[in-house]
Amino acid sequence: MRLRTLALCLPVALLACGGALAPTRGGLSAEAQLGEAIFKDTRLSASGQQACATCHVAADAHGAPNAFPAQFGGAALDLQGTRQSPSIRYLATNTPFFFDKEGTPTGGFFWDGRVDTLAEQAGGPFLNPLEMAMPGKAAVVERLAQGAYADAFRQTYGAAIFADTEAAYRAMTLALQRYQLEDPAFRPYDSKYDAFLDGKVRLSDAEARGLALFNDPRKGNCAACHPSTRGADGSRPLFTDFTYDALGVPRNPALQANADPAHFDLGLGARLGREDLYGAFKVPSLRNVARRKALFHNGRFTSLKEAVTFYVQRDTNPEKWYPRDADGNVVKFDDLPPAFRRNVNVTEAPYDRTPGQAPALDEAEIDDLVAFLQTLNDGFQP
Amino acid sequence: MRTAPLSLALLLAAAPLAAQTPDLAEKVERLSREVERLKAEAAPAQPSSTSILGYGEIVFSRYRRDGAKDTADLRRFVLGVTHAFDADTELVTEVEVEHAVSSADDKGEVEIEQAYILHRLSPAWSIRAGLFLVPSGLLNERHEPTVYYGVERNLVETAIIPSTWREGGVQVAGDLGSGFLLQAGVSTGFDLGKWDASSTEGAESPLGAVHQELSGAKAHDLAVFGALNWRGVPGLHLGASIFHGKGSHAASGVPPLSATLWEAHGRWTPGAWDLSALYARGEISGTAAFNQPLVGFPTLMPRTFDGWYVQAARQVWASGPRALAAFARFETVNTAAAFATLSPASLTPAPARAERVWTAGASFNLNPHVVVKADLRRFREDRNQDRFNLGLGWAF
């Protein structure tokens, strides 16, 4: 905790000494250094206690630092968001949102792909009333202009930059984007699996068996959406294909928004106004998934093993995951309105099963798969 | 040759006037025809140095167990142009269209099958440079439908030898005397790094899944090949070939891989009989390191794959250019005969079961250039492949 505080304060303190940024430090350009300072600046929130780095903690793979289904924000830090804070690592190669030639929604940022660039994504939380909750762009820019890095901001974007609120706000998001693109901490590729791909280490037997289950289209079939192999150009796998899927994750009662029974988070479909996509959310990268304290868009699961078990037992043992109605019937896919539960993926392995059938993975296989997923944590030390 | 620019100049010069004067236009037209006649008369008589060749096949297949698979397909349509620049040097080209229609929404392909320069160094030796067919097996270099028995080519020379297999490079061919013909060269090879473990393509033809067809071929690793054929006794043809090359092409993350394909073949045509046999074996080294990250996917890269066939055909009737022949063939093919041991060993895929195929049928030649074929194929492992084929082929 102390180290984290130090890490947050250090860039701001450095800037306070001189205000100007060295052309490069640690391989970061002046603009990226500016982005780093903004990323860690809690003054840019209504509470004065929240920065980008608060919900995207470097020590937690730039994801949420706790098991809350969604983080708390607002002026008094008492308002819970509606979705889990995702890790923002390994997003540099994500694309703007598009439908591929087969009609598959792909790309975009946030759980519902509502913006097309890292910069746009970076600009969102400042103004979200459930997050940093600033009253408007002008208020953000005003605080930027009072910051220790204000001179560096002017040097980078022009002496009159703060006179134009829109331009200054846009510049801030570009600085944040530059920081995320330049700092290798956002794409270290130093997991055990990376070392394994480089031929430097061997996976343990359990990890290797887990990888086989991950890849096997008849077993976990995870690789269908979370590719585990290098790209044709030799690029390392990101464990996401940046598409969307409706998984039917159970409703999470720990999410405050769900206190209203009429509230449903319809994800991509709500954004696009497409009922057939209600319930579809971004397929996240599985890199560092074992370090996440809450999983899925609604943070419903707090253990990786539980999440994997849900995948393989969702359809064979639905009573384990979903509530029953007054008649005792299991309400599958209860986080969607009844009319749209048909959107949930029930055709691909491991979902393609019915109650009474054996799950695609047994307990030992689930353990092996979890062992493999742990090799995706950054920071592997041989 | 010189008259052409002259006539063109006359016509161009006269054209504006001709537009104004009908009589003059008529005279220009007459003059033009006269110039063309004089050109034709002045040209020295010589045989055409450019020739067109072609072949094609249309196939109807009726499956024994699954009518939904029945197809009729213009499987290939090939046109070629050869041009002799002089007595020693010629260009050989072939353009192929597969499946009749090629577009973004159709399964067809358009491909250049051959495009090379042949230069005769001496009466016995020649050199080829460009895109040529690899000298491997009995069919790869000569695969016109009039040449082989059966509506479809045998499985060994489709799945193990990845016909139609061509590479870009340089080869020499020489008559060593006593019936020996040698071919050897350097060419592009396989891109083993593009192996797709999630598809079944590699299980259908391991090398077919990774050959490059000189289409932006990775060329960091080149291959060497050689073939020796002997036709020292009339009616008897024996031969063997080998092709070897690395296939990682300095790609990041692709461990060192190399592939070797060798085969031996024989054909004997005593009288009305036509007997042939072939064995082919492929080996890929470095597959353990390559496969380890791919465990679980359905199609890992095999360490070895092989196949052989024996075939007997006999001409049963002939009248002038027409002829009828019957044939039978047995073949066995294993596209994944062995895998390198993985860690843990329990993840090593089991070898595939060899597919054994009986094919029997007939070929009716209207003449040496047009053939109608019919056959029955029976598969021991994948019975869903059992089918009746009817084919029409031509070559000229």
mmCIF file of C-alpha atoms in Angstrom, chain A residues 114-376:
data_model
loop_
_atom_site.group_PDB
_atom_site.id
_atom_site.type_symbol
_atom_site.label_atom_id
_atom_site.label_comp_id
_atom_site.label_asym_id
_atom_site.label_seq_id
_atom_site.Cartn_x
_atom_site.Cartn_y
_atom_site.Cartn_z
ATOM 1 C CA ARG A 114 -19.041 2.412 -27.202
ATOM 2 C CA VAL A 115 -15.865 4.300 -28.111
ATOM 3 C CA ASP A 116 -13.262 3.630 -30.752
ATOM 4 C CA THR A 117 -9.918 4.652 -29.272
ATOM 5 C CA LEU A 118 -7.912 4.524 -26.083
ATOM 6 C CA ALA A 119 -8.112 8.298 -25.991
ATOM 7 C CA GLU A 120 -11.896 8.310 -26.082
ATOM 8 C CA GLN A 121 -11.962 5.625 -23.439
ATOM 9 C CA ALA A 122 -9.638 7.662 -21.251
ATOM 10 C CA GLY A 123 -11.926 10.669 -21.473
ATOM 11 C CA GLY A 124 -14.994 8.846 -20.201
ATOM 12 C CA PRO A 125 -14.501 8.249 -16.463
ATOM 13 C CA PHE A 126 -13.760 11.900 -15.629
ATOM 14 C CA LEU A 127 -17.322 12.874 -16.460
ATOM 15 C CA ASN A 128 -19.123 9.701 -15.379
ATOM 16 C CA PRO A 129 -21.210 10.640 -12.305
ATOM 17 C CA LEU A 130 -20.569 7.193 -10.846
ATOM 18 C CA GLU A 131 -16.832 7.455 -11.287
ATOM 19 C CA MET A 132 -14.726 10.603 -11.141
ATOM 20 C CA ALA A 133 -17.890 12.676 -11.419
ATOM 21 C CA MET A 134 -16.479 15.973 -12.597
ATOM 22 C CA PRO A 135 -19.285 18.364 -13.569
ATOM 23 C CA GLY A 136 -17.957 18.972 -17.057
ATOM 24 C CA LYS A 137 -14.959 19.257 -19.328
ATOM 25 C CA ALA A 138 -14.356 22.836 -18.278
ATOM 26 C CA ALA A 139 -13.943 21.779 -14.666
ATOM 27 C CA VAL A 140 -11.454 19.104 -15.645
ATOM 28 C CA VAL A 141 -9.479 21.516 -17.799
ATOM 29 C CA GLU A 142 -9.485 24.096 -15.010
ATOM 30 C CA ARG A 143 -7.824 21.604 -12.697
ATOM 31 C CA LEU A 144 -5.416 20.552 -15.414
ATOM 32 C CA ALA A 145 -4.396 24.201 -15.707
ATOM 33 C CA GLN A 146 -3.709 24.319 -11.981
ATOM 34 C CA GLY A 147 -1.702 21.154 -11.959
ATOM 35 C CA ALA A 148 1.999 20.775 -11.374
ATOM 36 C CA TYR A 149 2.313 19.644 -14.968
ATOM 37 C CA ALA A 150 0.446 22.643 -16.465
ATOM 38 C CA ASP A 151 3.618 24.090 -17.972
ATOM 39 C CA ALA A 152 4.471 20.762 -19.529
ATOM 40 C CA PHE A 153 0.940 20.579 -20.898
ATOM 41 C CA ARG A 154 1.396 23.982 -22.527
ATOM 42 C CA GLN A 155 4.781 23.015 -23.894
ATOM 43 C CA THR A 156 3.310 19.912 -25.417
ATOM 44 C CA TYR A 157 0.045 21.274 -26.789
ATOM 45 C CA GLY A 158 0.590 25.017 -27.146
ATOM 46 C CA ALA A 159 0.709 28.007 -24.863
ATOM 47 C CA ALA A 160 -2.973 28.794 -25.362
ATOM 48 C CA ILE A 161 -4.220 25.256 -24.969
ATOM 49 C CA PHE A 162 -6.170 25.917 -21.784
ATOM 50 C CA ALA A 163 -8.117 28.687 -23.468
ATOM 51 C CA ASP A 164 -9.955 26.097 -25.539
ATOM 52 C CA THR A 165 -11.775 23.652 -23.265
ATOM 53 C CA GLU A 166 -12.560 21.110 -25.978
ATOM 54 C CA ALA A 167 -9.016 21.127 -27.335
ATOM 55 C CA ALA A 168 -7.494 20.881 -23.880
ATOM 56 C CA TYR A 169 -9.759 18.018 -22.859
ATOM 57 C CA ARG A 170 -8.970 16.220 -26.095
ATOM 58 C CA ALA A 171 -5.257 16.826 -25.513
ATOM 59 C CA MET A 172 -5.571 15.297 -22.054
ATOM 60 C CA THR A 173 -7.072 12.138 -23.503
ATOM 61 C CA LEU A 174 -4.321 11.989 -26.126
ATOM 62 C CA ALA A 175 -1.706 12.235 -23.398
ATOM 63 C CA LEU A 176 -3.377 9.378 -21.533
ATOM 64 C CA GLN A 177 -3.476 7.352 -24.730
ATOM 65 C CA ARG A 178 0.183 8.065 -25.440
ATOM 66 C CA TYR A 179 1.094 6.920 -21.924
ATOM 67 C CA GLN A 180 -0.792 3.654 -22.372
ATOM 68 C CA LEU A 181 0.767 3.083 -25.782
ATOM 69 C CA GLU A 182 4.338 3.839 -24.731
ATOM 70 C CA ASP A 183 4.662 2.446 -21.242
ATOM 71 C CA PRO A 184 5.558 -1.235 -21.544
ATOM 72 C CA ALA A 185 3.816 -1.808 -18.226
ATOM 73 C CA PHE A 186 0.597 -1.917 -20.243
ATOM 74 C CA ARG A 187 1.922 -4.773 -22.370
ATOM 75 C CA PRO A 188 4.816 -6.456 -20.576
ATOM 76 C CA TYR A 189 4.376 -9.872 -22.172
ATOM 77 C CA ASP A 190 6.358 -11.335 -19.318
ATOM 78 C CA SER A 191 4.060 -14.081 -18.129
ATOM 79 C CA LYS A 192 5.142 -17.660 -17.738
ATOM 80 C CA TYR A 193 3.157 -18.463 -20.859
ATOM 81 C CA ASP A 194 5.199 -15.907 -22.813
ATOM 82 C CA ALA A 195 8.406 -17.479 -21.546
ATOM 83 C CA PHE A 196 6.966 -20.853 -22.567
ATOM 84 C CA LEU A 197 6.196 -19.575 -26.064
ATOM 85 C CA ASP A 198 9.780 -18.359 -26.246
ATOM 86 C CA GLY A 199 11.009 -21.817 -25.354
ATOM 87 C CA LYS A 200 12.581 -20.581 -22.111
ATOM 88 C CA VAL A 201 10.505 -22.598 -19.676
ATOM 89 C CA ARG A 202 8.316 -25.656 -19.712
ATOM 90 C CA LEU A 203 4.818 -25.706 -18.381
ATOM 91 C CA SER A 204 4.155 -28.055 -15.516
ATOM 92 C CA ASP A 205 2.141 -31.130 -16.377
ATOM 93 C CA ALA A 206 -0.997 -29.609 -14.872
ATOM 94 C CA GLU A 207 -0.475 -26.336 -16.766
ATOM 95 C CA ALA A 208 0.148 -28.166 -20.043
ATOM 96 C CA ARG A 209 -2.951 -30.301 -19.538
ATOM 97 C CA GLY A 210 -4.839 -27.111 -18.779
ATOM 98 C CA LEU A 211 -3.604 -25.546 -22.001
ATOM 99 C CA ALA A 212 -4.822 -28.587 -23.909
ATOM 100 C CA LEU A 213 -8.252 -28.281 -22.295
ATOM 101 C CA PHE A 214 -8.238 -24.564 -23.053
ATOM 102 C CA ASN A 215 -7.551 -25.202 -26.738
ATOM 103 C CA ASP A 216 -9.611 -28.338 -27.259
ATOM 104 C CA PRO A 217 -12.819 -27.427 -29.107
ATOM 105 C CA ARG A 218 -14.547 -30.433 -27.534
ATOM 106 C CA LYS A 219 -13.544 -29.550 -23.966
ATOM 107 C CA GLY A 220 -13.017 -25.997 -22.723
ATOM 108 C CA ASN A 221 -13.092 -24.483 -26.205
ATOM 109 C CA CYS A 222 -11.777 -21.309 -24.588
ATOM 110 C CA ALA A 223 -9.469 -20.560 -27.520
ATOM 111 C CA ALA A 224 -12.466 -20.044 -29.777
ATOM 112 C CA CYS A 225 -12.845 -16.562 -28.259
ATOM 113 C CA HIS A 226 -9.576 -16.251 -26.343
ATOM 114 C CA PRO A 227 -6.917 -17.203 -28.932
ATOM 115 C CA SER A 228 -3.845 -18.722 -27.364
ATOM 116 C CA THR A 229 -1.572 -18.895 -30.382
ATOM 117 C CA ARG A 230 0.663 -16.361 -32.049
ATOM 118 C CA GLY A 231 -0.727 -14.354 -34.909
ATOM 119 C CA ALA A 232 0.335 -15.005 -38.491
ATOM 120 C CA ASP A 233 2.794 -12.140 -38.102
ATOM 121 C CA GLY A 234 4.352 -13.756 -35.042
ATOM 122 C CA SER A 235 2.572 -11.435 -32.632
ATOM 123 C CA ARG A 236 1.937 -12.772 -29.175
ATOM 124 C CA PRO A 237 -1.534 -13.980 -28.298
ATOM 125 C CA LEU A 238 -3.794 -11.538 -26.477
ATOM 126 C CA PHE A 239 -6.315 -14.144 -25.333
ATOM 127 C CA THR A 240 -9.153 -12.136 -26.780
ATOM 128 C CA ASP A 241 -10.491 -11.829 -30.283
ATOM 129 C CA PHE A 242 -12.142 -8.521 -29.307
ATOM 130 C CA THR A 243 -15.587 -9.882 -30.122
ATOM 131 C CA TYR A 244 -18.710 -10.014 -27.960
ATOM 132 C CA ASP A 245 -20.692 -12.826 -26.436
ATOM 133 C CA ALA A 246 -23.830 -13.253 -24.384
ATOM 134 C CA LEU A 247 -22.829 -15.678 -21.651
ATOM 135 C CA GLY A 248 -25.860 -15.536 -19.420
ATOM 136 C CA VAL A 249 -23.790 -14.642 -16.365
ATOM 137 C CA PRO A 250 -26.072 -14.832 -13.323
ATOM 138 C CA ARG A 251 -27.422 -11.606 -11.919
ATOM 139 C CA ASN A 252 -25.201 -10.223 -9.188
ATOM 140 C CA PRO A 253 -27.134 -9.144 -6.106
ATOM 141 C CA ALA A 254 -24.011 -7.413 -4.784
ATOM 142 C CA LEU A 255 -24.314 -4.865 -7.551
ATOM 143 C CA GLN A 256 -26.314 -1.941 -6.172
ATOM 144 C CA ALA A 257 -27.986 -1.206 -9.482
ATOM 145 C CA ASN A 258 -29.582 -4.646 -9.343
ATOM 146 C CA ALA A 259 -31.635 -3.662 -6.302
ATOM 147 C CA ASP A 260 -34.114 -2.435 -8.881
ATOM 148 C CA PRO A 261 -35.640 -5.612 -10.350
ATOM 149 C CA ALA A 262 -36.482 -3.693 -13.503
ATOM 150 C CA HIS A 263 -32.832 -2.843 -14.101
ATOM 151 C CA PHE A 264 -31.041 -4.918 -16.681
ATOM 152 C CA ASP A 265 -27.627 -4.207 -18.142
ATOM 153 C CA LEU A 266 -28.141 -5.109 -21.777
ATOM 154 C CA GLY A 267 -24.591 -4.334 -22.885
ATOM 155 C CA LEU A 268 -23.792 -4.033 -26.565
ATOM 156 C CA GLY A 269 -27.406 -4.479 -27.641
ATOM 157 C CA ALA A 270 -28.560 -1.513 -25.607
ATOM 158 C CA ARG A 271 -25.875 0.671 -27.127
ATOM 159 C CA LEU A 272 -26.711 -0.367 -30.668
ATOM 160 C CA GLY A 273 -30.458 -0.632 -30.185
ATOM 161 C CA ARG A 274 -30.303 -4.249 -31.339
ATOM 162 C CA GLU A 275 -32.435 -6.648 -29.375
ATOM 163 C CA ASP A 276 -30.582 -9.657 -30.806
ATOM 164 C CA LEU A 277 -27.439 -8.385 -29.091
ATOM 165 C CA TYR A 278 -28.991 -7.700 -25.705
ATOM 166 C CA GLY A 279 -26.748 -9.250 -23.110
ATOM 167 C CA ALA A 280 -23.600 -9.314 -25.250
ATOM 168 C CA PHE A 281 -20.440 -7.954 -23.664
ATOM 169 C CA LYS A 282 -16.836 -7.637 -24.765
ATOM 170 C CA VAL A 283 -14.671 -10.741 -24.611
ATOM 171 C CA PRO A 284 -11.859 -9.576 -22.322
ATOM 172 C CA SER A 285 -8.258 -10.638 -22.511
ATOM 173 C CA LEU A 286 -7.506 -13.508 -20.180
ATOM 174 C CA ARG A 287 -4.018 -12.236 -19.515
ATOM 175 C CA ASN A 288 -3.830 -11.682 -15.760
ATOM 176 C CA VAL A 289 -7.286 -13.168 -15.292
ATOM 177 C CA ALA A 290 -6.043 -15.123 -12.282
ATOM 178 C CA ARG A 291 -5.219 -11.841 -10.585
ATOM 179 C CA ARG A 292 -8.695 -10.446 -10.918
ATOM 180 C CA LYS A 293 -10.681 -10.302 -7.737
ATOM 181 C CA ALA A 294 -14.034 -10.120 -9.500
ATOM 182 C CA LEU A 295 -14.880 -11.543 -12.894
ATOM 183 C CA PHE A 296 -17.278 -10.787 -15.751
ATOM 184 C CA HIS A 297 -18.917 -7.473 -16.518
ATOM 185 C CA ASN A 298 -21.029 -7.593 -13.381
ATOM 186 C CA GLY A 299 -18.340 -9.004 -11.106
ATOM 187 C CA ARG A 300 -20.585 -11.946 -10.283
ATOM 188 C CA PHE A 301 -17.757 -14.356 -9.530
ATOM 189 C CA THR A 302 -14.893 -13.684 -7.189
ATOM 190 C CA SER A 303 -12.939 -16.868 -7.771
ATOM 191 C CA LEU A 304 -11.428 -18.025 -11.009
ATOM 192 C CA LYS A 305 -12.230 -21.648 -10.311
ATOM 193 C CA GLU A 306 -15.845 -20.723 -9.694
ATOM 194 C CA ALA A 307 -15.964 -18.822 -12.984
ATOM 195 C CA VAL A 308 -14.507 -21.755 -14.930
ATOM 196 C CA THR A 309 -16.913 -24.118 -13.204
ATOM 197 C CA PHE A 310 -19.792 -21.873 -14.203
ATOM 198 C CA TYR A 311 -18.734 -22.126 -17.838
ATOM 199 C CA VAL A 312 -18.856 -25.897 -17.883
ATOM 200 C CA GLN A 313 -21.803 -26.446 -15.546
ATOM 201 C CA ARG A 314 -24.040 -23.585 -16.618
ATOM 202 C CA ASP A 315 -26.145 -25.878 -18.756
ATOM 203 C CA THR A 316 -25.602 -29.219 -17.053
ATOM 204 C CA ASN A 317 -26.322 -27.937 -13.550
ATOM 205 C CA PRO A 318 -28.181 -24.639 -13.925
ATOM 206 C CA GLU A 319 -29.647 -24.977 -10.415
ATOM 207 C CA LYS A 320 -26.163 -24.280 -9.033
ATOM 208 C CA TRP A 321 -26.024 -20.856 -10.621
ATOM 209 C CA TYR A 322 -29.498 -19.450 -11.010
ATOM 210 C CA PRO A 323 -32.363 -18.797 -8.608
ATOM 211 C CA ARG A 324 -35.702 -20.553 -8.712
ATOM 212 C CA ASP A 325 -39.020 -18.865 -9.308
ATOM 213 C CA ALA A 326 -42.121 -19.266 -7.166
ATOM 214 C CA ASP A 327 -42.914 -22.540 -8.913
ATOM 215 C CA GLY A 328 -39.473 -23.946 -8.216
ATOM 216 C CA ASN A 329 -38.260 -23.625 -11.779
ATOM 217 C CA VAL A 330 -34.675 -22.583 -12.337
ATOM 218 C CA VAL A 331 -34.558 -19.127 -13.916
ATOM 219 C CA LYS A 332 -31.660 -19.493 -16.328
ATOM 220 C CA PHE A 333 -30.011 -16.327 -17.581
ATOM 221 C CA ASP A 334 -31.796 -14.295 -14.948
ATOM 222 C CA ASP A 335 -29.785 -11.147 -15.675
ATOM 223 C CA LEU A 336 -31.691 -10.691 -18.906
ATOM 224 C CA PRO A 337 -35.369 -9.955 -19.454
ATOM 225 C CA PRO A 338 -37.185 -13.205 -20.277
ATOM 226 C CA ALA A 339 -37.807 -12.213 -23.890
ATOM 227 C CA PHE A 340 -34.080 -11.876 -24.582
ATOM 228 C CA ARG A 341 -32.702 -14.923 -22.825
ATOM 229 C CA ARG A 342 -32.677 -16.606 -26.207
ATOM 230 C CA ASN A 343 -29.688 -14.406 -27.095
ATOM 231 C CA VAL A 344 -27.435 -16.357 -24.780
ATOM 232 C CA ASN A 345 -24.875 -18.607 -26.464
ATOM 233 C CA VAL A 346 -26.053 -22.196 -26.042
ATOM 234 C CA THR A 347 -24.614 -23.731 -29.184
ATOM 235 C CA GLU A 348 -20.856 -23.792 -28.720
ATOM 236 C CA ALA A 349 -18.886 -26.009 -26.383
ATOM 237 C CA PRO A 350 -18.868 -26.071 -23.431
ATOM 238 C CA TYR A 351 -22.441 -24.741 -23.342
ATOM 239 C CA ASP A 352 -23.884 -27.260 -25.777
ATOM 240 C CA ARG A 353 -25.221 -29.533 -23.072
ATOM 241 C CA THR A 354 -28.365 -30.213 -21.155
ATOM 242 C CA PRO A 355 -29.128 -30.992 -17.518
ATOM 243 C CA GLY A 356 -28.041 -34.484 -16.643
ATOM 244 C CA GLN A 357 -25.187 -34.614 -19.102
ATOM 245 C CA ALA A 358 -21.608 -34.649 -17.877
ATOM 246 C CA PRO A 359 -19.957 -31.230 -17.881
ATOM 247 C CA ALA A 360 -17.266 -30.671 -20.486
ATOM 248 C CA LEU A 361 -14.671 -30.595 -17.704
ATOM 249 C CA ASP A 362 -14.531 -32.550 -14.479
ATOM 250 C CA GLU A 363 -13.108 -31.225 -11.207
ATOM 251 C CA ALA A 364 -9.532 -32.291 -11.947
ATOM 252 C CA GLU A 365 -9.716 -30.775 -15.403
ATOM 253 C CA ILE A 366 -11.046 -27.519 -13.983
ATOM 254 C CA ASP A 367 -8.060 -27.439 -11.646
ATOM 255 C CA ASP A 368 -5.714 -28.025 -14.578
ATOM 256 C CA LEU A 369 -7.359 -25.261 -16.568
ATOM 257 C CA VAL A 370 -7.070 -22.847 -13.666
ATOM 258 C CA ALA A 371 -3.409 -23.829 -13.317
ATOM 259 C CA PHE A 372 -2.899 -22.912 -16.933
ATOM 260 C CA LEU A 373 -4.739 -19.597 -16.597
ATOM 261 C CA GLN A 374 -2.367 -18.692 -13.780
ATOM 262 C CA THR A 375 0.500 -18.839 -16.272
ATOM 263 C CA LEU A 376 -1.023 -15.780 -17.939
#
